[in-house]
Amino acid sequence: MSYTKEDILRISKEENVRFVRLQFTDLLGAIKNVEIPVSQLTKALDNKMMFDGSSIEGYVRIEESDMYLYPDLDSWLIFPWVSDNRVARLICDVYLPDGNPFPGDPRGILKRNLREAEEMGFTSFNVGPEPEFFLFKTDEKGNPTNELNDQGGYFDLAPTDLGENCRRDIVITLEEMGFEIEASHHEVAPGQHEIDFKYADALKAADQIQTFKLVVKTIARQHGLHATFMPKPLFGMNGSGMHCNQSLFRGNENAFVDESDELGLSKTARHFMAGTLKHARAFAAITNPTVNSYKRLVPGYEAPCYVAWSASNRSPMIRIPASRGLSTRVEVRNPDPAANPYLALAVLLKAGLDGIKRELSLPAPIDRNIYIMSEEERVEEGIPSLPADLKEALNELIRSEVICDALGDHALAHFYELKEIEWDMYRTQVHQWERDQYITLY
């Protein structure tokens, strides 16, 4: 829905809105906000709300800290879980005092890459994300424990699926907030869940992912549970992914469709996929951005470890779902929900566009189960692996001119620095596994 300033001021009065959260996202994907009383809403709508950017992860130094929040009026939303003193939100872009967009704003980075797609004749980049999450019990202080809420499995239902009521309340809340929910179900691992919402253009999809995470965590807490989007919270169980279904449109035409093709895929779709495969190892640091992300990307737990594609096989990184026509899409399966959605969609788009620009050739599909292939067979088939850890992913990222360009110099430098620190902290820490293995052996 589109809103004007006048619409927002009128609705806030009619709905007794008392506070407004001006939300934005830091470089690591965390939602940040400043809450203002409704008396300051006009000032915010005039793009005059300032904040200290030096206190935000990955933004700027203290000597260049002043920044402004420019609300996206179409993101206006009233939170349904507060009845008295109602609270609304506006998602904001971040600008510098000189009126230029801040180059390190993740939402602005996605917008910049979307403009490149428009210059190539694509009017929209549609994305249908599938973020998974776990529900853990909390202790008497409300802190998360290691105890799962249920022992259900894929598509199980109550009483095995004890997260059913919480998941249903999440769906109801999301629908009240304008989401079109397509399905919700228990996932493969105990305590793991998935709620699918309808695809949208990439900017709205990234906004929805952030809103989705906020709603899931809020409603879970109301049920005495802790929801986590950590990629691999438990050893020996499936991790959580965020498969991204992608398509490019020219007006009302899906540019990925060619009915004369054996698989119904256009040359544009094939070039896009070739670009995705070409740059997969480089963008992994963005789509799988934590040390923990690479604990998920291992054989045996349905997560894609190998850079390949198939029209049906789920072991490669890219799958082509069966739907055709306007629903023809490319499903990229390696991203996880710890990713900053704006940066993840930006690099996925950039990789695909590079494939289209350079008319890269798509390798043959891999319709065998890659998990059971030997290393020699994978080499013979030309199937590389995704990075094995965050350090390897960072090394691949910094060598890729295309993915570095997608991020821009500011975001690249700050993201790389933050992740180098994360890796070094992990590398030098002594973990419980090491004590269990070595303390009595040596």
GROMACS .gro file of C-alpha atoms in nm:
model
  442
    1MET     CA    1   0.000   0.000   0.000
    2SER     CA    2   0.121   0.351  -0.083
    3TYR     CA    3   0.099   0.626   0.176
    4THR     CA    4   0.143   1.002   0.172
    5LYS     CA    5   0.259   1.213   0.467
    6GLU     CA    6  -0.100   1.326   0.512
    7ASP     CA    7  -0.223   0.964   0.518
    8ILE     CA    8   0.026   0.871   0.791
    9LEU     CA    9  -0.055   1.173   1.008
   10ARG     CA   10  -0.428   1.106   0.973
   11ILE     CA   11  -0.401   0.732   1.046
   12SER     CA   12  -0.177   0.789   1.346
   13LYS     CA   13  -0.443   1.015   1.497
   14GLU     CA   14  -0.736   0.785   1.410
   15GLU     CA   15  -0.559   0.475   1.549
   16ASN     CA   16  -0.429   0.645   1.865
   17VAL     CA   17  -0.065   0.588   1.777
   18ARG     CA   18   0.151   0.729   2.055
   19PHE     CA   19   0.501   0.627   1.946
   20VAL     CA   20   0.678   0.562   1.616
   21ARG     CA   21   0.988   0.350   1.568
   22LEU     CA   22   1.221   0.474   1.295
   23GLN     CA   23   1.394   0.150   1.194
   24PHE     CA   24   1.705   0.081   0.989
   25THR     CA   25   1.956  -0.204   0.963
   26ASP     CA   26   2.325  -0.212   1.056
   27LEU     CA   27   2.592  -0.379   0.845
   28LEU     CA   28   2.559  -0.714   1.024
   29GLY     CA   29   2.182  -0.725   0.971
   30ALA     CA   30   2.065  -0.621   1.318
   31ILE     CA   31   1.754  -0.403   1.327
   32LYS     CA   32   1.816  -0.066   1.492
   33ASN     CA   33   1.564   0.200   1.578
   34VAL     CA   34   1.499   0.529   1.748
   35GLU     CA   35   1.154   0.565   1.900
   36ILE     CA   36   0.987   0.906   1.886
   37PRO     CA   37   0.661   1.031   2.035
   38VAL     CA   38   0.395   1.093   1.774
   39SER     CA   39   0.437   1.469   1.835
   40GLN     CA   40   0.769   1.440   1.643
   41LEU     CA   41   0.621   1.246   1.351
   42THR     CA   42   0.595   1.548   1.121
   43LYS     CA   43   0.963   1.620   1.175
   44ALA     CA   44   1.049   1.259   1.092
   45LEU     CA   45   0.837   1.266   0.777
   46ASP     CA   46   1.028   1.577   0.667
   47ASN     CA   47   1.356   1.376   0.689
   48LYS     CA   48   1.486   1.587   0.978
   49MET     CA   49   1.553   1.313   1.235
   50MET     CA   50   1.925   1.286   1.306
   51PHE     CA   51   2.120   1.011   1.485
   52ASP     CA   52   2.477   0.923   1.578
   53GLY     CA   53   2.611   0.691   1.310
   54SER     CA   54   2.939   0.630   1.494
   55SER     CA   55   2.755   0.411   1.745
   56ILE     CA   56   2.617   0.176   1.477
   57GLU     CA   57   2.812  -0.136   1.375
   58GLY     CA   58   2.994  -0.084   1.046
   59TYR     CA   59   2.890   0.278   0.992
   60VAL     CA   60   3.136   0.566   1.047
   61ARG     CA   61   3.402   0.710   1.279
   62ILE     CA   62   3.315   0.939   1.570
   63GLU     CA   63   3.439   1.249   1.387
   64GLU     CA   64   3.187   1.200   1.107
   65SER     CA   65   2.890   1.072   1.303
   66ASP     CA   66   2.585   1.285   1.210
   67MET     CA   67   2.335   1.103   0.987
   68TYR     CA   68   1.969   1.144   0.891
   69LEU     CA   69   1.684   0.896   0.867
   70TYR     CA   70   1.464   0.923   0.557
   71PRO     CA   71   1.146   0.718   0.617
   72ASP     CA   72   1.004   0.504   0.338
   73LEU     CA   73   0.639   0.608   0.364
   74ASP     CA   74   0.516   0.281   0.212
   75SER     CA   75   0.667   0.092   0.509
   76TRP     CA   76   0.422   0.252   0.755
   77LEU     CA   77   0.283  -0.016   0.984
   78ILE     CA   78   0.113  -0.028   1.324
   79PHE     CA   79   0.227  -0.314   1.548
   80PRO     CA   80  -0.078  -0.527   1.636
   81TRP     CA   81   0.050  -0.658   1.970
   82VAL     CA   82   0.008  -0.327   2.158
   83SER     CA   83  -0.351  -0.210   2.217
   84ASP     CA   84  -0.293   0.091   2.446
   85ASN     CA   85  -0.037   0.358   2.355
   86ARG     CA   86  -0.006   0.203   2.010
   87VAL     CA   87   0.331   0.183   1.839
   88ALA     CA   88   0.395   0.217   1.465
   89ARG     CA   89   0.710   0.185   1.258
   90LEU     CA   90   0.870   0.334   0.949
   91ILE     CA   91   1.167   0.168   0.777
   92CYS     CA   92   1.426   0.430   0.689
   93ASP     CA   93   1.710   0.490   0.447
   94VAL     CA   94   2.021   0.651   0.589
   95TYR     CA   95   2.152   0.979   0.446
   96LEU     CA   96   2.452   1.202   0.505
   97PRO     CA   97   2.416   1.568   0.614
   98ASP     CA   98   2.490   1.681   0.257
   99GLY     CA   99   2.174   1.508   0.135
  100ASN     CA  100   2.348   1.212  -0.032
  101PRO     CA  101   2.268   0.850   0.053
  102PHE     CA  102   2.510   0.699   0.306
  103PRO     CA  103   2.718   0.446   0.104
  104GLY     CA  104   2.728   0.200   0.395
  105ASP     CA  105   2.351   0.174   0.437
  106PRO     CA  106   2.256  -0.188   0.349
  107ARG     CA  107   1.914  -0.084   0.219
  108GLY     CA  108   2.077   0.179   0.000
  109ILE     CA  109   2.324  -0.081  -0.131
  110LEU     CA  110   2.037  -0.304  -0.242
  111LYS     CA  111   1.867  -0.006  -0.408
  112ARG     CA  112   2.186   0.074  -0.600
  113ASN     CA  113   2.209  -0.280  -0.738
  114LEU     CA  114   1.840  -0.276  -0.828
  115ARG     CA  115   1.902   0.038  -1.034
  116GLU     CA  116   2.163  -0.156  -1.231
  117ALA     CA  117   1.901  -0.420  -1.309
  118GLU     CA  118   1.661  -0.146  -1.423
  119GLU     CA  119   1.928  -0.004  -1.653
  120MET     CA  120   1.950  -0.349  -1.812
  121GLY     CA  121   1.575  -0.344  -1.880
  122PHE     CA  122   1.450  -0.544  -1.583
  123THR     CA  123   1.168  -0.362  -1.406
  124SER     CA  124   1.165  -0.585  -1.101
  125PHE     CA  125   1.371  -0.847  -0.920
  126ASN     CA  126   1.125  -1.069  -0.734
  127VAL     CA  127   1.234  -1.275  -0.435
  128GLY     CA  128   1.048  -1.533  -0.230
  129PRO     CA  129   1.254  -1.600   0.085
  130GLU     CA  130   1.209  -1.905   0.311
  131PRO     CA  131   1.371  -1.826   0.648
  132GLU     CA  132   1.370  -2.114   0.897
  133PHE     CA  133   1.401  -2.085   1.275
  134PHE     CA  134   1.421  -2.286   1.597
  135LEU     CA  135   1.213  -2.251   1.914
  136PHE     CA  136   1.388  -2.312   2.246
  137LYS     CA  137   1.242  -2.311   2.595
  138THR     CA  138   1.339  -2.027   2.828
  139ASP     CA  139   1.434  -2.041   3.195
  140GLU     CA  140   1.262  -1.864   3.485
  141LYS     CA  141   1.448  -1.543   3.396
  142GLY     CA  142   1.339  -1.556   3.032
  143ASN     CA  143   1.683  -1.651   2.902
  144PRO     CA  144   1.709  -1.917   2.629
  145THR     CA  145   1.802  -2.271   2.733
  146ASN     CA  146   1.937  -2.555   2.518
  147GLU     CA  147   1.606  -2.742   2.553
  148LEU     CA  148   1.391  -2.756   2.240
  149ASN     CA  149   1.020  -2.692   2.255
  150ASP     CA  150   0.928  -3.019   2.079
  151GLN     CA  151   1.062  -3.335   1.921
  152GLY     CA  152   0.860  -3.310   1.600
  153GLY     CA  153   0.979  -3.373   1.247
  154TYR     CA  154   0.893  -3.261   0.895
  155PHE     CA  155   0.523  -3.171   0.860
  156ASP     CA  156   0.438  -3.318   1.200
  157LEU     CA  157   0.135  -3.188   1.389
  158ALA     CA  158   0.025  -3.162   1.750
  159PRO     CA  159   0.075  -3.321   1.997
  160THR     CA  160   0.418  -3.403   1.849
  161ASP     CA  161   0.456  -3.046   1.719
  162LEU     CA  162   0.432  -2.841   2.040
  163GLY     CA  163   0.523  -2.524   1.853
  164GLU     CA  164   0.196  -2.531   1.660
  165ASN     CA  165   0.013  -2.269   1.869
  166CYS     CA  166   0.308  -2.032   1.872
  167ARG     CA  167   0.352  -2.072   1.495
  168ARG     CA  168  -0.021  -2.010   1.440
  169ASP     CA  169  -0.008  -1.689   1.645
  170ILE     CA  170   0.292  -1.576   1.442
  171VAL     CA  171   0.094  -1.633   1.121
  172ILE     CA  172  -0.208  -1.442   1.254
  173THR     CA  173   0.012  -1.150   1.356
  174LEU     CA  174   0.190  -1.143   1.021
  175GLU     CA  175  -0.142  -1.143   0.835
  176GLU     CA  176  -0.261  -0.853   1.050
  177MET     CA  177   0.053  -0.671   0.938
  178GLY     CA  178  -0.019  -0.725   0.569
  179PHE     CA  179   0.180  -1.041   0.493
  180GLU     CA  180   0.028  -1.295   0.254
  181ILE     CA  181   0.115  -1.625   0.422
  182GLU     CA  182   0.127  -1.925   0.188
  183ALA     CA  183   0.208  -2.204   0.436
  184SER     CA  184   0.352  -2.281   0.779
  185HIS     CA  185   0.485  -2.613   0.901
  186HIS     CA  186   0.725  -2.797   1.125
  187GLU     CA  187   1.063  -2.847   0.962
  188VAL     CA  188   1.291  -3.152   0.963
  189ALA     CA  189   1.474  -3.098   1.291
  190PRO     CA  190   1.308  -3.106   1.634
  191GLY     CA  191   1.207  -2.754   1.735
  192GLN     CA  192   1.255  -2.621   1.380
  193HIS     CA  193   0.987  -2.430   1.189
  194GLU     CA  194   0.918  -2.257   0.859
  195ILE     CA  195   0.659  -1.997   0.757
  196ASP     CA  196   0.643  -1.912   0.387
  197PHE     CA  197   0.516  -1.575   0.269
  198LYS     CA  198   0.444  -1.456  -0.084
  199TYR     CA  199   0.728  -1.326  -0.300
  200ALA     CA  200   0.776  -0.953  -0.348
  201ASP     CA  201   1.014  -0.718  -0.521
  202ALA     CA  202   1.358  -0.746  -0.362
  203LEU     CA  203   1.343  -0.429  -0.152
  204LYS     CA  204   1.008  -0.519  -0.003
  205ALA     CA  205   1.121  -0.880   0.043
  206ALA     CA  206   1.425  -0.767   0.244
  207ASP     CA  207   1.203  -0.537   0.453
  208GLN     CA  208   0.967  -0.829   0.510
  209ILE     CA  209   1.249  -1.058   0.625
  210GLN     CA  210   1.346  -0.804   0.891
  211THR     CA  211   0.983  -0.759   0.999
  212PHE     CA  212   0.934  -1.136   0.999
  213LYS     CA  213   1.228  -1.188   1.234
  214LEU     CA  214   1.097  -0.923   1.471
  215VAL     CA  215   0.747  -1.075   1.478
  216VAL     CA  216   0.874  -1.432   1.525
  217LYS     CA  217   1.092  -1.333   1.821
  218THR     CA  218   0.818  -1.116   1.977
  219ILE     CA  219   0.541  -1.377   1.957
  220ALA     CA  220   0.772  -1.658   2.068
  221ARG     CA  221   0.856  -1.461   2.382
  222GLN     CA  222   0.483  -1.424   2.453
  223HIS     CA  223   0.469  -1.806   2.453
  224GLY     CA  224   0.765  -1.832   2.691
  225LEU     CA  225   0.995  -1.942   2.408
  226HIS     CA  226   1.308  -1.809   2.242
  227ALA     CA  227   1.316  -1.801   1.861
  228THR     CA  228   1.657  -1.807   1.697
  229PHE     CA  229   1.766  -1.766   1.336
  230MET     CA  230   2.113  -1.901   1.419
  231PRO     CA  231   2.208  -2.123   1.121
  232LYS     CA  232   2.317  -2.431   1.320
  233PRO     CA  233   2.216  -2.416   1.688
  234LEU     CA  234   2.257  -2.790   1.757
  235PHE     CA  235   2.513  -3.049   1.650
  236GLY     CA  236   2.378  -3.356   1.470
  237MET     CA  237   2.061  -3.186   1.344
  238ASN     CA  238   1.965  -2.994   1.033
  239GLY     CA  239   2.047  -2.625   1.036
  240SER     CA  240   1.825  -2.335   0.931
  241GLY     CA  241   1.843  -2.202   0.578
  242MET     CA  242   1.687  -1.911   0.396
  243HIS     CA  243   1.630  -2.038   0.044
  244CYS     CA  244   1.577  -1.748  -0.198
  245ASN     CA  245   1.345  -1.798  -0.496
  246GLN     CA  246   1.439  -1.540  -0.759
  247SER     CA  247   1.304  -1.412  -1.090
  248LEU     CA  248   1.357  -1.108  -1.310
  249PHE     CA  249   1.064  -0.935  -1.479
  250ARG     CA  250   1.029  -0.697  -1.772
  251GLY     CA  251   0.696  -0.533  -1.698
  252ASN     CA  252   0.448  -0.820  -1.659
  253GLU     CA  253   0.674  -1.067  -1.841
  254ASN     CA  254   0.888  -1.316  -1.650
  255ALA     CA  255   1.228  -1.290  -1.819
  256PHE     CA  256   1.317  -1.642  -1.703
  257VAL     CA  257   1.048  -1.808  -1.922
  258ASP     CA  258   1.097  -1.970  -2.260
  259GLU     CA  259   0.831  -2.228  -2.337
  260SER     CA  260   1.031  -2.363  -2.631
  261ASP     CA  261   1.315  -2.466  -2.400
  262GLU     CA  262   1.326  -2.822  -2.271
  263LEU     CA  263   1.303  -2.699  -1.911
  264GLY     CA  264   1.103  -2.387  -1.991
  265LEU     CA  265   1.402  -2.166  -1.905
  266SER     CA  266   1.509  -1.867  -2.110
  267LYS     CA  267   1.867  -1.779  -2.204
  268THR     CA  268   1.838  -1.497  -1.951
  269ALA     CA  269   1.759  -1.748  -1.676
  270ARG     CA  270   2.048  -1.972  -1.778
  271HIS     CA  271   2.296  -1.681  -1.789
  272PHE     CA  272   2.164  -1.561  -1.450
  273MET     CA  273   2.220  -1.907  -1.300
  274ALA     CA  274   2.566  -1.927  -1.456
  275GLY     CA  275   2.656  -1.596  -1.289
  276THR     CA  276   2.522  -1.722  -0.957
  277LEU     CA  277   2.736  -2.036  -0.978
  278LYS     CA  278   3.040  -1.838  -1.098
  279HIS     CA  279   3.034  -1.606  -0.794
  280ALA     CA  280   2.891  -1.845  -0.532
  281ARG     CA  281   3.216  -1.893  -0.343
  282ALA     CA  282   3.269  -1.515  -0.337
  283PHE     CA  283   2.924  -1.414  -0.213
  284ALA     CA  284   2.911  -1.690   0.051
  285ALA     CA  285   3.067  -1.452   0.306
  286ILE     CA  286   2.755  -1.234   0.266
  287THR     CA  287   2.485  -1.503   0.234
  288ASN     CA  288   2.647  -1.718   0.505
  289PRO     CA  289   2.812  -1.453   0.722
  290THR     CA  290   2.896  -1.619   1.054
  291VAL     CA  291   3.139  -1.877   1.187
  292ASN     CA  292   2.833  -2.088   1.267
  293SER     CA  293   2.701  -2.066   0.908
  294TYR     CA  294   2.965  -2.315   0.791
  295LYS     CA  295   2.862  -2.572   1.052
  296ARG     CA  296   2.536  -2.593   0.851
  297LEU     CA  297   2.705  -2.626   0.511
  298VAL     CA  298   2.825  -2.984   0.559
  299PRO     CA  299   2.707  -3.308   0.393
  300GLY     CA  300   2.434  -3.512   0.554
  301TYR     CA  301   2.191  -3.245   0.671
  302GLU     CA  302   2.016  -3.139   0.348
  303ALA     CA  303   2.218  -2.817   0.324
  304PRO     CA  304   2.383  -2.742  -0.012
  305CYS     CA  305   2.761  -2.771   0.008
  306TYR     CA  306   2.831  -2.794  -0.363
  307VAL     CA  307   2.820  -2.535  -0.641
  308ALA     CA  308   2.593  -2.699  -0.898
  309TRP     CA  309   2.233  -2.687  -1.023
  310SER     CA  310   1.948  -2.920  -1.107
  311ALA     CA  311   1.586  -2.900  -1.213
  312SER     CA  312   1.476  -3.136  -0.936
  313ASN     CA  313   1.768  -3.267  -0.731
  314ARG     CA  314   1.792  -3.091  -0.391
  315SER     CA  315   2.158  -3.168  -0.322
  316PRO     CA  316   2.302  -2.888  -0.546
  317MET     CA  317   2.309  -2.521  -0.449
  318ILE     CA  318   2.054  -2.418  -0.715
  319ARG     CA  319   1.722  -2.590  -0.780
  320ILE     CA  320   1.451  -2.507  -1.034
  321PRO     CA  321   1.107  -2.555  -0.871
  322ALA     CA  322   0.846  -2.731  -1.087
  323SER     CA  323   0.615  -2.430  -1.136
  324ARG     CA  324   0.638  -2.263  -1.476
  325GLY     CA  325   0.497  -1.957  -1.651
  326LEU     CA  326   0.492  -1.649  -1.431
  327SER     CA  327   0.607  -1.870  -1.140
  328THR     CA  328   0.928  -1.981  -1.313
  329ARG     CA  329   1.208  -1.908  -1.070
  330VAL     CA  330   1.558  -1.999  -0.958
  331GLU     CA  331   1.591  -2.124  -0.599
  332VAL     CA  332   1.930  -2.052  -0.441
  333ARG     CA  333   1.957  -2.275  -0.136
  334ASN     CA  334   2.279  -2.183   0.043
  335PRO     CA  335   2.181  -1.849   0.214
  336ASP     CA  336   2.096  -1.869   0.583
  337PRO     CA  337   1.878  -1.642   0.799
  338ALA     CA  338   2.176  -1.486   0.980
  339ALA     CA  339   2.250  -1.296   0.658
  340ASN     CA  340   2.177  -0.925   0.629
  341PRO     CA  341   1.888  -0.959   0.380
  342TYR     CA  342   1.966  -0.634   0.198
  343LEU     CA  343   2.328  -0.730   0.136
  344ALA     CA  344   2.240  -1.093   0.055
  345LEU     CA  345   1.986  -0.998  -0.211
  346ALA     CA  346   2.223  -0.733  -0.349
  347VAL     CA  347   2.506  -0.982  -0.409
  348LEU     CA  348   2.273  -1.252  -0.542
  349LEU     CA  349   2.135  -1.002  -0.793
  350LYS     CA  350   2.479  -0.870  -0.887
  351ALA     CA  351   2.611  -1.222  -0.950
  352GLY     CA  352   2.317  -1.307  -1.174
  353LEU     CA  353   2.337  -0.980  -1.366
  354ASP     CA  354   2.706  -1.040  -1.431
  355GLY     CA  355   2.615  -1.374  -1.585
  356ILE     CA  356   2.360  -1.202  -1.810
  357LYS     CA  357   2.599  -0.923  -1.911
  358ARG     CA  358   2.880  -1.163  -1.999
  359GLU     CA  359   2.644  -1.429  -2.138
  360LEU     CA  360   2.811  -1.691  -1.920
  361SER     CA  361   2.749  -2.053  -2.017
  362LEU     CA  362   2.557  -2.267  -1.773
  363PRO     CA  363   2.725  -2.601  -1.696
  364ALA     CA  364   2.527  -2.923  -1.733
  365PRO     CA  365   2.282  -3.000  -1.451
  366ILE     CA  366   2.378  -3.248  -1.182
  367ASP     CA  367   2.085  -3.484  -1.134
  368ARG     CA  368   2.268  -3.729  -0.908
  369ASN     CA  369   2.285  -3.713  -0.529
  370ILE     CA  370   2.608  -3.515  -0.485
  371TYR     CA  371   2.631  -3.610  -0.117
  372ILE     CA  372   2.714  -3.972  -0.205
  373MET     CA  373   2.960  -3.889  -0.485
  374SER     CA  374   3.329  -3.936  -0.412
  375GLU     CA  375   3.567  -3.643  -0.427
  376GLU     CA  376   3.712  -3.784  -0.749
  377GLU     CA  377   3.364  -3.797  -0.904
  378ARG     CA  378   3.294  -3.438  -0.803
  379VAL     CA  379   3.624  -3.322  -0.954
  380GLU     CA  380   3.547  -3.514  -1.273
  381GLU     CA  381   3.205  -3.347  -1.294
  382GLY     CA  382   3.358  -3.005  -1.221
  383ILE     CA  383   3.162  -2.951  -0.899
  384PRO     CA  384   3.339  -2.714  -0.657
  385SER     CA  385   3.248  -2.688  -0.290
  386LEU     CA  386   3.130  -2.381  -0.108
  387PRO     CA  387   3.388  -2.239   0.137
  388ALA     CA  388   3.454  -2.463   0.435
  389ASP     CA  389   3.470  -2.181   0.689
  390LEU     CA  390   3.428  -1.807   0.729
  391LYS     CA  391   3.797  -1.734   0.671
  392GLU     CA  392   3.797  -1.912   0.336
  393ALA     CA  393   3.478  -1.726   0.241
  394LEU     CA  394   3.634  -1.389   0.328
  395ASN     CA  395   3.937  -1.471   0.114
  396GLU     CA  396   3.708  -1.552  -0.179
  397LEU     CA  397   3.506  -1.234  -0.123
  398ILE     CA  398   3.801  -0.999  -0.130
  399ARG     CA  399   3.926  -1.152  -0.458
  400SER     CA  400   3.597  -1.095  -0.643
  401GLU     CA  401   3.574  -0.763  -0.826
  402VAL     CA  402   3.206  -0.821  -0.905
  403ILE     CA  403   3.090  -0.893  -0.549
  404CYS     CA  404   3.313  -0.621  -0.403
  405ASP     CA  405   3.153  -0.376  -0.646
  406ALA     CA  406   2.807  -0.488  -0.534
  407LEU     CA  407   2.891  -0.389  -0.176
  408GLY     CA  408   3.087  -0.071  -0.247
  409ASP     CA  409   3.413   0.032  -0.085
  410HIS     CA  410   3.269   0.151   0.247
  411ALA     CA  411   3.055  -0.154   0.325
  412LEU     CA  412   3.320  -0.395   0.198
  413ALA     CA  413   3.596  -0.251   0.416
  414HIS     CA  414   3.386  -0.239   0.732
  415PHE     CA  415   3.222  -0.579   0.676
  416TYR     CA  416   3.558  -0.744   0.608
  417GLU     CA  417   3.710  -0.586   0.919
  418LEU     CA  418   3.422  -0.695   1.144
  419LYS     CA  419   3.431  -1.050   1.011
  420GLU     CA  420   3.808  -1.077   1.043
  421ILE     CA  421   3.765  -0.986   1.410
  422GLU     CA  422   3.489  -1.247   1.446
  423TRP     CA  423   3.706  -1.515   1.287
  424ASP     CA  424   4.005  -1.427   1.502
  425MET     CA  425   3.796  -1.442   1.820
  426TYR     CA  426   3.666  -1.784   1.719
  427ARG     CA  427   4.010  -1.907   1.609
  428THR     CA  428   4.179  -1.816   1.936
  429GLN     CA  429   3.902  -1.932   2.169
  430VAL     CA  430   3.940  -2.268   2.347
  431HIS     CA  431   3.617  -2.461   2.297
  432GLN     CA  432   3.458  -2.732   2.508
  433TRP     CA  433   3.517  -2.990   2.233
  434GLU     CA  434   3.893  -2.937   2.264
  435ARG     CA  435   3.885  -2.988   2.639
  436ASP     CA  436   3.673  -3.301   2.600
  437GLN     CA  437   3.916  -3.440   2.341
  438TYR     CA  438   4.254  -3.344   2.482
  439ILE     CA  439   4.258  -3.258   2.851
  440THR     CA  440   4.304  -3.618   2.968
  441LEU     CA  441   4.475  -3.748   2.652
  442TYR     CA  442   4.780  -3.521   2.682
   0.00000   0.00000   0.00000
